[in-house]
Amino acid sequence: MDGPAEREMPAAASRWRMLPLAILSALAAAALSGSCTGYADESEGPGAIITAVLLAGGVALTISLAFLLLAPNLRRANLLTAVCVAAYLAVGFGAWFLFIWPLVVALVITVAGGWLAYDITRTATDSRAGYATKIIVTLAIAFSACIVVIVFWANYDLCIGFFGTSCSGPDELNVVPFALTLGGVPPILGAIATWLTDPIDSDQPSISASAMLVGSVVLCAVIGHGLGIFPYWTGWSISYAAHYFATPGATLIVGGIALAVGLLFATVTSDRRGLWFFAIIGAGAYIAGELSTRGDIFTNPWQIITGLAVVAASGAIAGFTAPRKFDSGAGLSVSAGFISLLGALAGAYLVAGGLLLDDYYHGQVPFSSSPLFFGGVPVAVAAVTAYLAGWVSRRSS
């Protein structure tokens, strides 16, 4: 099996070769955005079309370049471009799904795009993952197209009485959200599909293992925040920190933000073995944070001891993981474990301490009661410290 050095191109060469591919994705986004806006918006004229073209093309180019510069590889560039172009073609036809035949064409483009994308970008190292890769790429194209079509119609004020409009003026399209969605969603889902279908080295976690490692952190975040839903229904305070802030919708937001941060870390990291540290630190942070906030923290010091025990266990587990996954020596394993301990401790404080301070000191910890904070910031801390722990563990190899 080819190693990473044989599969990766030199960064400088690959970046120059990838630039036209990123530009192609941006041009496809700009062309479709301008075409849809020119057809749907009759109120703003050329100004709306120019806005749509520049906004969609600029967003698509920025996301594509950011992903490809962070992880330079010609295979990834080809696959990302294939997903984007196929998605934009599917949107162009799928937007008129009520006429049936455009829907059929969009479905053919989606399936063919997924199959062709894999065949174009296939390497010897991932030849045994053919069907899984085709399915993942096809789903990325399909979801991208569906999201863009939904946003298009949700923002299109079509002047037809059947749709319940007043027809007091010309057809209008809310250009900005449509262009942002069109320019952003296909490259983002394409980047995720590219990461999920990357060839895996023998010492790297498999796709299923990577999904479970990221999913474990997301699950802990959802459960940790969701415990506060029960007081909403019963008045029984299971989790003091989440008591005032948990609702079913907010808990779903927490899970979505945690998943997005976890996938971003897994996508941009060059060594997926760091996901082991990510799972250990992230899960430990949420478990310790919740255990230390059951009831009133100031009248039950044992919950502090319990939370610190979980933090210490996270550091110990990470220390034992380093030599098994990175073949690290004893000194580097201790260092990786200590970094993981600090990450779990900081994450636990953000899960529990920040919310408690916000409650006791009336907003002196800004945004800590937000589900965006609860789902994103502790996971981001876990990602940063996992990267540092992985970097330390690799120094012996």
mmCIF file of C-alpha atoms in Angstrom:
data_model
loop_
_atom_site.group_PDB
_atom_site.id
_atom_site.type_symbol
_atom_site.label_atom_id
_atom_site.label_comp_id
_atom_site.label_asym_id
_atom_site.label_seq_id
_atom_site.Cartn_x
_atom_site.Cartn_y
_atom_site.Cartn_z
ATOM 1 C CA MET A 1 0.000 0.000 0.000
ATOM 2 C CA ASP A 2 1.299 3.405 -0.889
ATOM 3 C CA GLY A 3 2.364 5.594 2.002
ATOM 4 C CA PRO A 4 1.445 9.242 2.516
ATOM 5 C CA ALA A 5 4.665 10.468 0.921
ATOM 6 C CA GLU A 6 3.918 8.531 -2.269
ATOM 7 C CA ARG A 7 0.329 9.645 -2.474
ATOM 8 C CA GLU A 8 0.652 13.332 -1.596
ATOM 9 C CA MET A 9 1.990 15.775 -4.163
ATOM 10 C CA PRO A 10 4.462 18.491 -3.137
ATOM 11 C CA ALA A 11 2.440 21.324 -1.655
ATOM 12 C CA ALA A 12 3.732 24.087 -3.956
ATOM 13 C CA ALA A 13 3.104 22.099 -7.148
ATOM 14 C CA SER A 14 -0.316 20.837 -6.097
ATOM 15 C CA ARG A 15 -1.547 24.298 -5.130
ATOM 16 C CA TRP A 16 -0.818 25.671 -8.588
ATOM 17 C CA ARG A 17 -2.474 22.687 -10.234
ATOM 18 C CA MET A 18 -5.500 22.952 -7.955
ATOM 19 C CA LEU A 19 -6.121 26.660 -8.541
ATOM 20 C CA PRO A 20 -7.947 26.193 -11.899
ATOM 21 C CA LEU A 21 -10.179 23.561 -10.273
ATOM 22 C CA ALA A 22 -11.180 25.937 -7.484
ATOM 23 C CA ILE A 23 -11.848 28.645 -10.069
ATOM 24 C CA LEU A 24 -14.020 26.225 -12.066
ATOM 25 C CA SER A 25 -16.217 25.586 -9.015
ATOM 26 C CA ALA A 26 -16.513 29.331 -8.413
ATOM 27 C CA LEU A 27 -17.423 30.019 -12.036
ATOM 28 C CA ALA A 28 -20.117 27.329 -11.958
ATOM 29 C CA ALA A 29 -21.583 28.855 -8.775
ATOM 30 C CA ALA A 30 -21.464 32.366 -10.204
ATOM 31 C CA ALA A 31 -23.053 31.330 -13.500
ATOM 32 C CA LEU A 32 -25.932 29.462 -11.858
ATOM 33 C CA SER A 33 -26.528 32.204 -9.290
ATOM 34 C CA GLY A 34 -26.623 34.893 -11.959
ATOM 35 C CA SER A 35 -28.873 32.833 -14.205
ATOM 36 C CA CYS A 36 -31.390 32.065 -11.440
ATOM 37 C CA THR A 37 -31.411 35.664 -10.256
ATOM 38 C CA GLY A 38 -31.807 37.045 -13.757
ATOM 39 C CA TYR A 39 -34.814 34.807 -14.307
ATOM 40 C CA ALA A 40 -36.483 35.153 -10.901
ATOM 41 C CA ASP A 41 -35.822 38.728 -9.794
ATOM 42 C CA GLU A 42 -37.626 41.366 -11.853
ATOM 43 C CA SER A 43 -37.396 44.203 -9.350
ATOM 44 C CA GLU A 44 -33.682 45.046 -8.958
ATOM 45 C CA GLY A 45 -32.464 44.427 -12.496
ATOM 46 C CA PRO A 46 -28.716 44.184 -13.267
ATOM 47 C CA GLY A 47 -27.741 45.142 -9.711
ATOM 48 C CA ALA A 48 -29.277 41.970 -8.286
ATOM 49 C CA ILE A 49 -27.578 39.822 -10.922
ATOM 50 C CA ILE A 50 -24.149 41.323 -10.226
ATOM 51 C CA THR A 51 -24.648 40.841 -6.485
ATOM 52 C CA ALA A 52 -25.646 37.215 -6.990
ATOM 53 C CA VAL A 53 -22.702 36.465 -9.274
ATOM 54 C CA LEU A 54 -20.066 38.056 -7.058
ATOM 55 C CA LEU A 55 -21.459 36.719 -3.797
ATOM 56 C CA ALA A 56 -21.954 33.103 -4.883
ATOM 57 C CA GLY A 57 -18.699 32.958 -6.860
ATOM 58 C CA GLY A 58 -16.703 34.597 -4.072
ATOM 59 C CA VAL A 59 -18.045 32.293 -1.367
ATOM 60 C CA ALA A 60 -17.470 29.154 -3.464
ATOM 61 C CA LEU A 61 -13.925 30.251 -4.344
ATOM 62 C CA THR A 62 -13.079 31.110 -0.734
ATOM 63 C CA ILE A 63 -14.306 27.798 0.676
ATOM 64 C CA SER A 64 -12.678 25.740 -2.081
ATOM 65 C CA LEU A 65 -9.316 27.486 -1.748
ATOM 66 C CA ALA A 66 -9.389 27.325 2.045
ATOM 67 C CA PHE A 67 -10.002 23.577 2.034
ATOM 68 C CA LEU A 68 -7.467 22.834 -0.676
ATOM 69 C CA LEU A 69 -4.759 25.028 0.835
ATOM 70 C CA LEU A 70 -5.235 23.467 4.250
ATOM 71 C CA ALA A 71 -5.069 19.957 2.783
ATOM 72 C CA PRO A 72 -3.267 20.207 -0.595
ATOM 73 C CA ASN A 73 -3.875 17.105 -2.663
ATOM 74 C CA LEU A 74 -4.836 16.848 -6.329
ATOM 75 C CA ARG A 75 -7.268 13.988 -5.697
ATOM 76 C CA ARG A 76 -9.182 16.089 -3.182
ATOM 77 C CA ALA A 77 -9.270 19.005 -5.623
ATOM 78 C CA ASN A 78 -10.663 16.830 -8.420
ATOM 79 C CA LEU A 79 -13.301 15.281 -6.183
ATOM 80 C CA LEU A 80 -14.367 18.591 -4.647
ATOM 81 C CA THR A 81 -14.742 20.157 -8.091
ATOM 82 C CA ALA A 82 -16.697 17.167 -9.380
ATOM 83 C CA VAL A 83 -19.151 17.393 -6.481
ATOM 84 C CA CYS A 84 -19.625 21.135 -6.931
ATOM 85 C CA VAL A 85 -20.115 21.087 -10.698
ATOM 86 C CA ALA A 86 -22.485 18.101 -10.568
ATOM 87 C CA ALA A 87 -24.479 19.735 -7.760
ATOM 88 C CA TYR A 88 -24.830 22.995 -9.671
ATOM 89 C CA LEU A 89 -25.989 21.141 -12.792
ATOM 90 C CA ALA A 90 -28.493 19.182 -10.697
ATOM 91 C CA VAL A 91 -29.799 22.422 -9.170
ATOM 92 C CA GLY A 92 -30.240 23.998 -12.601
ATOM 93 C CA PHE A 93 -32.639 21.240 -13.613
ATOM 94 C CA GLY A 94 -33.981 20.227 -10.196
ATOM 95 C CA ALA A 95 -35.313 23.706 -9.459
ATOM 96 C CA TRP A 96 -38.096 22.950 -11.940
ATOM 97 C CA PHE A 97 -39.007 19.584 -10.442
ATOM 98 C CA LEU A 98 -42.749 20.242 -10.834
ATOM 99 C CA PHE A 99 -42.377 19.563 -14.584
ATOM 100 C CA ILE A 100 -41.120 16.013 -13.835
ATOM 101 C CA TRP A 101 -38.649 15.723 -16.721
ATOM 102 C CA PRO A 102 -36.207 18.253 -15.182
ATOM 103 C CA LEU A 103 -36.415 16.231 -11.957
ATOM 104 C CA VAL A 104 -35.490 13.071 -13.868
ATOM 105 C CA VAL A 105 -32.537 14.844 -15.477
ATOM 106 C CA ALA A 106 -31.413 16.124 -12.065
ATOM 107 C CA LEU A 107 -31.560 12.601 -10.617
ATOM 108 C CA VAL A 108 -29.527 11.231 -13.539
ATOM 109 C CA ILE A 109 -26.919 13.960 -13.075
ATOM 110 C CA THR A 110 -26.736 13.242 -9.346
ATOM 111 C CA VAL A 111 -26.197 9.495 -9.721
ATOM 112 C CA ALA A 112 -23.887 9.800 -12.736
ATOM 113 C CA GLY A 113 -21.903 12.538 -11.021
ATOM 114 C CA GLY A 114 -21.275 10.371 -7.982
ATOM 115 C CA TRP A 115 -20.166 7.402 -10.061
ATOM 116 C CA LEU A 116 -17.990 9.452 -12.448
ATOM 117 C CA ALA A 117 -16.418 11.440 -9.621
ATOM 118 C CA TYR A 118 -15.144 8.252 -8.020
ATOM 119 C CA ASP A 119 -13.879 6.811 -11.312
ATOM 120 C CA ILE A 120 -12.029 10.034 -12.142
ATOM 121 C CA THR A 121 -10.363 10.316 -8.750
ATOM 122 C CA ARG A 122 -9.854 6.637 -7.902
ATOM 123 C CA THR A 123 -6.429 5.587 -6.662
ATOM 124 C CA ALA A 124 -5.015 2.133 -6.039
ATOM 125 C CA THR A 125 -5.176 2.576 -2.270
ATOM 126 C CA ASP A 126 -8.939 3.063 -2.116
ATOM 127 C CA SER A 127 -10.041 0.756 -4.937
ATOM 128 C CA ARG A 128 -11.738 -1.603 -2.445
ATOM 129 C CA ALA A 129 -13.968 1.205 -1.134
ATOM 130 C CA GLY A 130 -15.596 1.829 -4.517
ATOM 131 C CA TYR A 131 -19.292 1.484 -3.721
ATOM 132 C CA ALA A 132 -19.015 3.304 -0.394
ATOM 133 C CA THR A 133 -17.212 6.186 -2.083
ATOM 134 C CA LYS A 134 -19.773 6.402 -4.880
ATOM 135 C CA ILE A 135 -22.648 6.453 -2.406
ATOM 136 C CA ILE A 136 -21.038 9.165 -0.235
ATOM 137 C CA VAL A 137 -20.288 11.398 -3.234
ATOM 138 C CA THR A 138 -23.782 10.857 -4.678
ATOM 139 C CA LEU A 139 -25.364 11.805 -1.347
ATOM 140 C CA ALA A 140 -23.207 14.940 -1.157
ATOM 141 C CA ILE A 141 -24.416 16.019 -4.608
ATOM 142 C CA ALA A 142 -28.036 15.176 -3.776
ATOM 143 C CA PHE A 143 -28.092 16.991 -0.432
ATOM 144 C CA SER A 144 -26.353 20.029 -1.920
ATOM 145 C CA ALA A 145 -28.868 20.257 -4.745
ATOM 146 C CA CYS A 146 -31.873 19.776 -2.444
ATOM 147 C CA ILE A 147 -30.738 22.444 0.016
ATOM 148 C CA VAL A 148 -30.101 25.016 -2.718
ATOM 149 C CA VAL A 149 -33.434 24.293 -4.437
ATOM 150 C CA ILE A 150 -35.319 24.597 -1.140
ATOM 151 C CA VAL A 151 -33.622 27.899 -0.310
ATOM 152 C CA PHE A 152 -34.334 29.201 -3.826
ATOM 153 C CA TRP A 153 -38.069 28.567 -3.579
ATOM 154 C CA ALA A 154 -38.240 29.722 0.037
ATOM 155 C CA ASN A 155 -36.840 33.111 -1.025
ATOM 156 C CA TYR A 156 -38.706 33.435 -4.346
ATOM 157 C CA ASP A 157 -41.770 35.695 -4.229
ATOM 158 C CA LEU A 158 -43.460 34.315 -7.317
ATOM 159 C CA CYS A 159 -46.290 36.538 -8.477
ATOM 160 C CA ILE A 160 -48.862 33.833 -9.153
ATOM 161 C CA GLY A 161 -52.155 33.840 -7.307
ATOM 162 C CA PHE A 162 -52.029 30.082 -6.810
ATOM 163 C CA PHE A 163 -49.065 30.529 -4.435
ATOM 164 C CA GLY A 164 -50.966 32.975 -2.248
ATOM 165 C CA THR A 165 -49.050 36.101 -3.264
ATOM 166 C CA SER A 166 -50.699 39.468 -3.660
ATOM 167 C CA CYS A 167 -49.183 40.094 -7.090
ATOM 168 C CA SER A 168 -48.795 43.746 -6.202
ATOM 169 C CA GLY A 169 -45.475 43.929 -8.046
ATOM 170 C CA PRO A 170 -42.989 41.967 -10.155
ATOM 171 C CA ASP A 171 -41.448 38.618 -9.199
ATOM 172 C CA GLU A 172 -38.728 39.027 -6.587
ATOM 173 C CA LEU A 173 -35.912 36.875 -5.232
ATOM 174 C CA ASN A 174 -34.230 37.453 -1.877
ATOM 175 C CA VAL A 175 -30.800 37.367 -3.469
ATOM 176 C CA VAL A 176 -28.376 37.390 -0.529
ATOM 177 C CA PRO A 177 -29.463 34.212 1.334
ATOM 178 C CA PHE A 178 -29.892 32.378 -1.956
ATOM 179 C CA ALA A 179 -26.435 33.338 -3.251
ATOM 180 C CA LEU A 180 -24.760 32.542 0.078
ATOM 181 C CA THR A 181 -26.397 29.125 0.167
ATOM 182 C CA LEU A 182 -25.606 28.357 -3.457
ATOM 183 C CA GLY A 183 -21.991 29.431 -3.069
ATOM 184 C CA GLY A 184 -21.436 27.767 0.302
ATOM 185 C CA VAL A 185 -23.350 24.506 0.611
ATOM 186 C CA PRO A 186 -21.952 22.448 -2.328
ATOM 187 C CA PRO A 187 -18.274 23.219 -1.488
ATOM 188 C CA ILE A 188 -18.841 22.474 2.207
ATOM 189 C CA LEU A 189 -20.599 19.153 1.573
ATOM 190 C CA GLY A 190 -18.055 18.386 -1.139
ATOM 191 C CA ALA A 191 -15.217 18.934 1.327
ATOM 192 C CA ILE A 192 -16.885 16.620 3.843
ATOM 193 C CA ALA A 193 -17.389 13.946 1.161
ATOM 194 C CA THR A 194 -13.772 14.349 0.078
ATOM 195 C CA TRP A 195 -12.580 13.778 3.628
ATOM 196 C CA LEU A 196 -14.857 10.777 4.128
ATOM 197 C CA THR A 197 -13.592 9.107 0.939
ATOM 198 C CA ASP A 198 -9.874 9.794 1.358
ATOM 199 C CA PRO A 199 -7.667 6.701 1.111
ATOM 200 C CA ILE A 200 -6.817 5.457 4.604
ATOM 201 C CA ASP A 201 -3.327 4.371 5.650
ATOM 202 C CA SER A 202 -3.090 1.186 7.660
ATOM 203 C CA ASP A 203 -2.162 3.064 10.838
ATOM 204 C CA GLN A 204 -4.975 5.612 10.459
ATOM 205 C CA PRO A 205 -8.486 5.083 11.875
ATOM 206 C CA SER A 206 -10.971 3.800 9.319
ATOM 207 C CA ILE A 207 -13.879 5.877 8.083
ATOM 208 C CA SER A 208 -16.260 4.086 10.439
ATOM 209 C CA ALA A 209 -13.868 4.501 13.372
ATOM 210 C CA SER A 210 -13.428 8.209 12.567
ATOM 211 C CA ALA A 211 -17.197 8.649 12.472
ATOM 212 C CA MET A 212 -17.564 6.939 15.845
ATOM 213 C CA LEU A 213 -14.838 9.079 17.420
ATOM 214 C CA VAL A 214 -16.450 12.321 16.246
ATOM 215 C CA GLY A 215 -19.897 10.983 17.045
ATOM 216 C CA SER A 216 -18.933 10.154 20.626
ATOM 217 C CA VAL A 217 -18.205 13.820 21.331
ATOM 218 C CA VAL A 218 -21.414 14.936 19.609
ATOM 219 C CA LEU A 219 -23.425 12.401 21.611
ATOM 220 C CA CYS A 220 -21.929 13.603 24.911
ATOM 221 C CA ALA A 221 -22.709 17.216 23.975
ATOM 222 C CA VAL A 222 -26.318 16.390 23.091
ATOM 223 C CA ILE A 223 -26.879 14.320 26.241
ATOM 224 C CA GLY A 224 -25.172 16.921 28.428
ATOM 225 C CA HIS A 225 -27.364 19.715 27.139
ATOM 226 C CA GLY A 226 -30.456 17.563 26.776
ATOM 227 C CA LEU A 227 -30.468 16.697 30.492
ATOM 228 C CA GLY A 228 -31.759 20.190 31.084
ATOM 229 C CA ILE A 229 -34.926 19.434 29.099
ATOM 230 C CA PHE A 230 -36.329 17.345 31.948
ATOM 231 C CA PRO A 231 -36.637 20.259 34.385
ATOM 232 C CA TYR A 232 -38.539 21.968 31.559
ATOM 233 C CA TRP A 233 -41.157 19.224 31.772
ATOM 234 C CA THR A 234 -40.969 17.981 35.386
ATOM 235 C CA GLY A 235 -39.264 20.648 37.485
ATOM 236 C CA TRP A 236 -36.622 18.086 38.516
ATOM 237 C CA SER A 237 -33.140 19.606 38.201
ATOM 238 C CA ILE A 238 -30.948 16.921 36.653
ATOM 239 C CA SER A 239 -28.376 19.386 35.362
ATOM 240 C CA TYR A 240 -28.061 22.750 37.067
ATOM 241 C CA ALA A 241 -25.986 24.287 34.271
ATOM 242 C CA ALA A 242 -28.525 23.481 31.565
ATOM 243 C CA HIS A 243 -31.622 24.027 33.721
ATOM 244 C CA TYR A 244 -32.533 27.420 32.330
ATOM 245 C CA PHE A 245 -31.317 27.005 28.773
ATOM 246 C CA ALA A 246 -32.370 23.585 27.461
ATOM 247 C CA THR A 247 -35.171 23.073 24.985
ATOM 248 C CA PRO A 248 -35.450 20.331 22.340
ATOM 249 C CA GLY A 249 -34.619 22.804 19.569
ATOM 250 C CA ALA A 250 -31.611 24.209 21.411
ATOM 251 C CA THR A 251 -30.320 20.689 22.058
ATOM 252 C CA LEU A 252 -30.502 19.913 18.339
ATOM 253 C CA ILE A 253 -28.524 23.085 17.646
ATOM 254 C CA VAL A 254 -25.898 21.952 20.173
ATOM 255 C CA GLY A 255 -25.543 18.624 18.351
ATOM 256 C CA GLY A 256 -25.311 20.278 14.948
ATOM 257 C CA ILE A 257 -22.642 22.756 16.042
ATOM 258 C CA ALA A 258 -20.607 20.042 17.779
ATOM 259 C CA LEU A 259 -20.825 17.875 14.656
ATOM 260 C CA ALA A 260 -19.739 20.748 12.406
ATOM 261 C CA VAL A 261 -16.692 21.541 14.567
ATOM 262 C CA GLY A 262 -15.755 17.861 14.788
ATOM 263 C CA LEU A 263 -16.021 17.345 11.031
ATOM 264 C CA LEU A 264 -13.995 20.487 10.392
ATOM 265 C CA PHE A 265 -11.207 19.228 12.646
ATOM 266 C CA ALA A 266 -11.266 15.799 11.020
ATOM 267 C CA THR A 267 -11.231 17.368 7.553
ATOM 268 C CA VAL A 268 -8.281 19.729 7.981
ATOM 269 C CA THR A 269 -6.039 17.567 10.174
ATOM 270 C CA SER A 270 -3.297 15.750 8.297
ATOM 271 C CA ASP A 271 -3.161 12.833 10.770
ATOM 272 C CA ARG A 272 -6.506 11.341 11.744
ATOM 273 C CA ARG A 273 -4.993 9.519 14.685
ATOM 274 C CA GLY A 274 -5.533 12.796 16.522
ATOM 275 C CA LEU A 275 -9.247 11.934 16.521
ATOM 276 C CA TRP A 276 -8.519 9.497 19.361
ATOM 277 C CA PHE A 277 -7.366 12.404 21.517
ATOM 278 C CA PHE A 278 -10.287 14.496 20.277
ATOM 279 C CA ALA A 279 -12.793 11.884 21.433
ATOM 280 C CA ILE A 280 -11.082 11.385 24.807
ATOM 281 C CA ILE A 281 -10.816 15.113 25.561
ATOM 282 C CA GLY A 282 -14.242 16.097 24.240
ATOM 283 C CA ALA A 283 -16.167 13.287 25.928
ATOM 284 C CA GLY A 284 -14.267 13.818 29.176
ATOM 285 C CA ALA A 285 -15.003 17.546 29.128
ATOM 286 C CA TYR A 286 -18.758 17.114 28.736
ATOM 287 C CA ILE A 287 -19.010 14.273 31.264
ATOM 288 C CA ALA A 288 -16.909 16.120 33.862
ATOM 289 C CA GLY A 289 -18.759 19.373 33.279
ATOM 290 C CA GLU A 290 -22.150 17.770 33.790
ATOM 291 C CA LEU A 291 -21.094 15.748 36.848
ATOM 292 C CA SER A 292 -19.803 18.885 38.543
ATOM 293 C CA THR A 293 -23.071 20.820 38.123
ATOM 294 C CA ARG A 294 -25.741 18.499 39.491
ATOM 295 C CA GLY A 295 -27.681 20.558 42.006
ATOM 296 C CA ASP A 296 -25.857 23.421 43.711
ATOM 297 C CA ILE A 297 -22.110 23.334 43.262
ATOM 298 C CA PHE A 298 -21.394 25.272 46.453
ATOM 299 C CA THR A 299 -23.251 22.915 48.834
ATOM 300 C CA ASN A 300 -21.963 19.628 47.387
ATOM 301 C CA PRO A 301 -18.171 19.639 46.941
ATOM 302 C CA TRP A 302 -18.159 15.933 46.051
ATOM 303 C CA GLN A 303 -19.347 16.790 42.571
ATOM 304 C CA ILE A 304 -16.167 18.844 42.073
ATOM 305 C CA ILE A 305 -14.126 15.807 43.103
ATOM 306 C CA THR A 306 -16.113 13.617 40.700
ATOM 307 C CA GLY A 307 -15.576 16.032 37.838
ATOM 308 C CA LEU A 308 -11.841 16.284 38.530
ATOM 309 C CA ALA A 309 -11.625 12.483 38.643
ATOM 310 C CA VAL A 310 -13.111 12.299 35.140
ATOM 311 C CA VAL A 311 -10.649 14.936 33.933
ATOM 312 C CA ALA A 312 -7.744 12.975 35.426
ATOM 313 C CA ALA A 313 -9.049 9.788 33.830
ATOM 314 C CA SER A 314 -9.169 11.535 30.438
ATOM 315 C CA GLY A 315 -5.510 12.500 30.768
ATOM 316 C CA ALA A 316 -4.547 8.982 31.817
ATOM 317 C CA ILE A 317 -6.445 7.372 28.939
ATOM 318 C CA ALA A 318 -4.816 9.769 26.471
ATOM 319 C CA GLY A 319 -1.403 8.912 27.940
ATOM 320 C CA PHE A 320 -2.057 5.212 27.382
ATOM 321 C CA THR A 321 -3.386 5.890 23.881
ATOM 322 C CA ALA A 322 -0.282 7.762 22.655
ATOM 323 C CA PRO A 323 2.142 4.781 22.571
ATOM 324 C CA ARG A 324 -0.480 2.494 21.040
ATOM 325 C CA LYS A 325 -1.596 4.809 18.243
ATOM 326 C CA PHE A 326 1.567 6.897 17.709
ATOM 327 C CA ASP A 327 4.283 4.555 19.022
ATOM 328 C CA SER A 328 5.408 7.349 21.352
ATOM 329 C CA GLY A 329 8.012 6.977 24.071
ATOM 330 C CA ALA A 330 7.189 7.262 27.759
ATOM 331 C CA GLY A 331 8.128 10.949 28.026
ATOM 332 C CA LEU A 332 6.060 12.029 25.041
ATOM 333 C CA SER A 333 3.136 9.897 26.190
ATOM 334 C CA VAL A 334 3.147 11.688 29.543
ATOM 335 C CA SER A 335 3.264 15.044 27.732
ATOM 336 C CA ALA A 336 0.350 14.061 25.482
ATOM 337 C CA GLY A 337 -1.613 12.898 28.513
ATOM 338 C CA PHE A 338 -0.944 16.157 30.369
ATOM 339 C CA ILE A 339 -2.055 18.244 27.362
ATOM 340 C CA SER A 340 -5.216 16.146 27.119
ATOM 341 C CA LEU A 341 -5.860 16.607 30.837
ATOM 342 C CA LEU A 342 -5.608 20.380 30.456
ATOM 343 C CA GLY A 343 -7.940 20.254 27.454
ATOM 344 C CA ALA A 344 -10.539 18.195 29.330
ATOM 345 C CA LEU A 345 -10.258 20.537 32.329
ATOM 346 C CA ALA A 346 -10.720 23.663 30.207
ATOM 347 C CA GLY A 347 -13.608 22.057 28.329
ATOM 348 C CA ALA A 348 -15.295 20.965 31.561
ATOM 349 C CA TYR A 349 -15.088 24.520 32.889
ATOM 350 C CA LEU A 350 -16.643 25.837 29.691
ATOM 351 C CA VAL A 351 -19.423 23.253 29.909
ATOM 352 C CA ALA A 352 -20.171 23.848 33.584
ATOM 353 C CA GLY A 353 -18.219 26.691 35.124
ATOM 354 C CA GLY A 354 -19.006 29.267 32.487
ATOM 355 C CA LEU A 355 -22.732 28.570 32.741
ATOM 356 C CA LEU A 356 -22.659 28.726 36.532
ATOM 357 C CA LEU A 357 -20.785 32.007 36.532
ATOM 358 C CA ASP A 358 -23.197 33.397 33.988
ATOM 359 C CA ASP A 359 -26.076 32.456 36.285
ATOM 360 C CA TYR A 360 -24.507 33.694 39.540
ATOM 361 C CA TYR A 361 -22.820 36.802 38.192
ATOM 362 C CA HIS A 362 -25.511 37.855 35.732
ATOM 363 C CA GLY A 363 -23.940 37.824 32.287
ATOM 364 C CA GLN A 364 -20.285 38.404 33.131
ATOM 365 C CA VAL A 365 -19.475 35.402 30.908
ATOM 366 C CA PRO A 366 -20.909 36.562 27.561
ATOM 367 C CA PHE A 367 -22.838 34.080 25.400
ATOM 368 C CA SER A 368 -22.183 31.165 27.769
ATOM 369 C CA SER A 369 -25.889 30.348 27.956
ATOM 370 C CA SER A 370 -26.154 30.041 24.172
ATOM 371 C CA PRO A 371 -26.414 26.574 22.579
ATOM 372 C CA LEU A 372 -23.834 27.805 20.070
ATOM 373 C CA PHE A 373 -21.401 28.246 22.961
ATOM 374 C CA PHE A 374 -22.305 24.938 24.629
ATOM 375 C CA GLY A 375 -21.965 22.946 21.412
ATOM 376 C CA GLY A 376 -19.081 24.789 19.772
ATOM 377 C CA VAL A 377 -16.557 26.191 22.217
ATOM 378 C CA PRO A 378 -15.810 23.065 24.310
ATOM 379 C CA VAL A 379 -15.513 21.009 21.118
ATOM 380 C CA ALA A 380 -13.156 23.605 19.621
ATOM 381 C CA VAL A 381 -11.005 23.422 22.762
ATOM 382 C CA ALA A 382 -10.950 19.630 22.412
ATOM 383 C CA ALA A 383 -9.882 19.945 18.768
ATOM 384 C CA VAL A 384 -7.028 22.359 19.541
ATOM 385 C CA THR A 385 -5.658 20.338 22.431
ATOM 386 C CA ALA A 386 -6.078 17.082 20.472
ATOM 387 C CA TYR A 387 -3.983 18.577 17.691
ATOM 388 C CA LEU A 388 -1.289 19.588 20.185
ATOM 389 C CA ALA A 389 -1.338 16.148 21.822
ATOM 390 C CA GLY A 390 -1.018 14.497 18.412
ATOM 391 C CA TRP A 391 1.830 16.807 17.421
ATOM 392 C CA VAL A 392 3.702 15.947 20.609
ATOM 393 C CA SER A 393 3.092 12.219 20.114
ATOM 394 C CA ARG A 394 4.458 12.311 16.544
ATOM 395 C CA ARG A 395 7.783 13.832 17.555
ATOM 396 C CA SER A 396 9.310 10.413 18.246
ATOM 397 C CA SER A 397 8.481 9.018 14.817
#
